[in-house]
Amino acid sequence: MQHTRIAGLDGLRALSVIAVFLAHTGLAGVVGGGYVGVDVFFVLSGYLITSRLIAEHHRNGRIDLPRFYWRRARRLYPALLLMLAGVTLYCLVFPGSLRVGFEVLPAFFYVMNWVRAFGIYDAHLTGHTWTLAIEEQFYLVWPLILLGVLKFWPRRLVLVVALLAVAVIAWRSFLMSQHLSMARIYCGFDTHSDGLLMGALLAVMPRQWTAWAGKLWPLAVAFLFIVTFSETGLEFSLLAWGYPLTPLAAALTIAKVVTAQQSALVRSLDIAPLAGLGRVSYGFYLWHYVVLQSMLYGGHEKMGAFFGRFSHPNIAMVTITFVVSMALTLVSWFAVEKPAMRLRFPWRRNAAMA
């Protein structure tokens, strides 16, 4: 099934992945709040997935769960498998202190967030897949929760989703009061799924509510800009009350984009370079961290010594990482991701042929 493209959302994806990229390259003085990009991705994912599930339920009176999980696997796994194949090859060629099983398996099974949350292993090349793990865990449980709410409390859908988001924030605040580690708070699905739920809330709200929320977009964009370009981003001490403002600001910005498709904001986000990068942002996110870490910390000492000679900010490192990552991204997109999108749902077709 083809989904209607919403102008501006690819541009938001592009800006988000650029913020994450610059933060990972160590330009802390330039982009200290690069994690904002992660939360924008979470809100976008929650919004888009929930919108599609709701549309399917309204159209068919049900949600085809096997088909939903197939579509998610078809979209996410091909690019991930290609990246993990590259990581495996690198670990075999430049082993150093890398342990290929710990680099590959948590990423493959989408549990890297828990590996990081409990300090089990510091994955040098695939640690960034913790964000994908949180999203995949959301994809696993959210359709079931949504089906339950639509069946038993359809008129309370907005309220239930809002309460779930508030519950995550409250739970995170409680765990903070128990002095749990930053990694546990930041990487746990139970403590970092509020952005996904805010996106879901945006999807189930009445259209007029969404349009009203979108009127606050100038404040939201200003907040995201300030936090992104601050030296340290939001401090851990602000997570209890300040941190939820980031996905909230992202949700308000998305509300403006989806309800004002002819606005200047959407036109500026939908320029070709941003829209193009946004479409391949998943592959770029997968590869940029692997390329960066393999050059600096992945066991190849000569590479680390070479790039370590440059003063901060390391322009050579940033440039080479971007170019190599983009090349690998395009290979992934054209050779793996686009062909995979054409794969048909297998089981019903086979049943019909039997």
XYZ file of N, CA and C in Angstrom, residues 97-98 124-125 291-301 303-305:
54
model
N 39.986 -4.638 20.238
C 39.206 -4.996 21.429
C 37.739 -5.249 21.096
N 37.395 -5.211 19.804
C 36.001 -5.383 19.409
C 35.568 -6.835 19.552
N 31.165 -0.275 20.289
C 31.887 0.822 19.650
C 31.270 1.223 18.319
N 30.820 0.249 17.542
C 30.368 0.527 16.182
C 28.858 0.578 16.035
N 31.010 4.508 10.354
C 32.161 5.092 9.659
C 33.010 5.905 10.626
N 32.368 6.749 11.407
C 33.095 7.592 12.356
C 33.851 6.759 13.379
N 33.164 5.818 13.997
C 33.789 5.019 15.043
C 34.873 4.092 14.495
N 34.679 3.588 13.294
C 35.693 2.701 12.729
C 36.979 3.458 12.443
N 36.868 4.728 12.094
C 38.063 5.529 11.844
C 38.800 5.878 13.130
N 38.033 6.160 14.178
C 38.654 6.706 15.384
C 38.877 5.692 16.490
N 37.897 4.826 16.722
C 37.955 4.006 17.930
C 37.773 2.517 17.681
N 37.666 2.118 16.421
C 37.306 0.739 16.144
C 38.454 -0.226 16.040
N 39.651 0.142 16.482
C 40.753 -0.795 16.470
C 41.819 -0.476 15.443
N 41.558 0.519 14.562
C 42.550 0.856 13.552
C 43.369 2.038 14.063
N 44.486 1.768 14.728
C 45.243 2.800 15.426
C 45.820 3.838 14.472
N 44.514 4.989 11.723
C 43.461 5.947 11.393
C 43.265 6.931 12.529
N 43.184 6.395 13.761
C 42.983 7.257 14.915
C 44.102 8.258 15.072
N 45.336 7.824 14.859
C 46.480 8.724 14.982
C 46.433 9.807 13.914
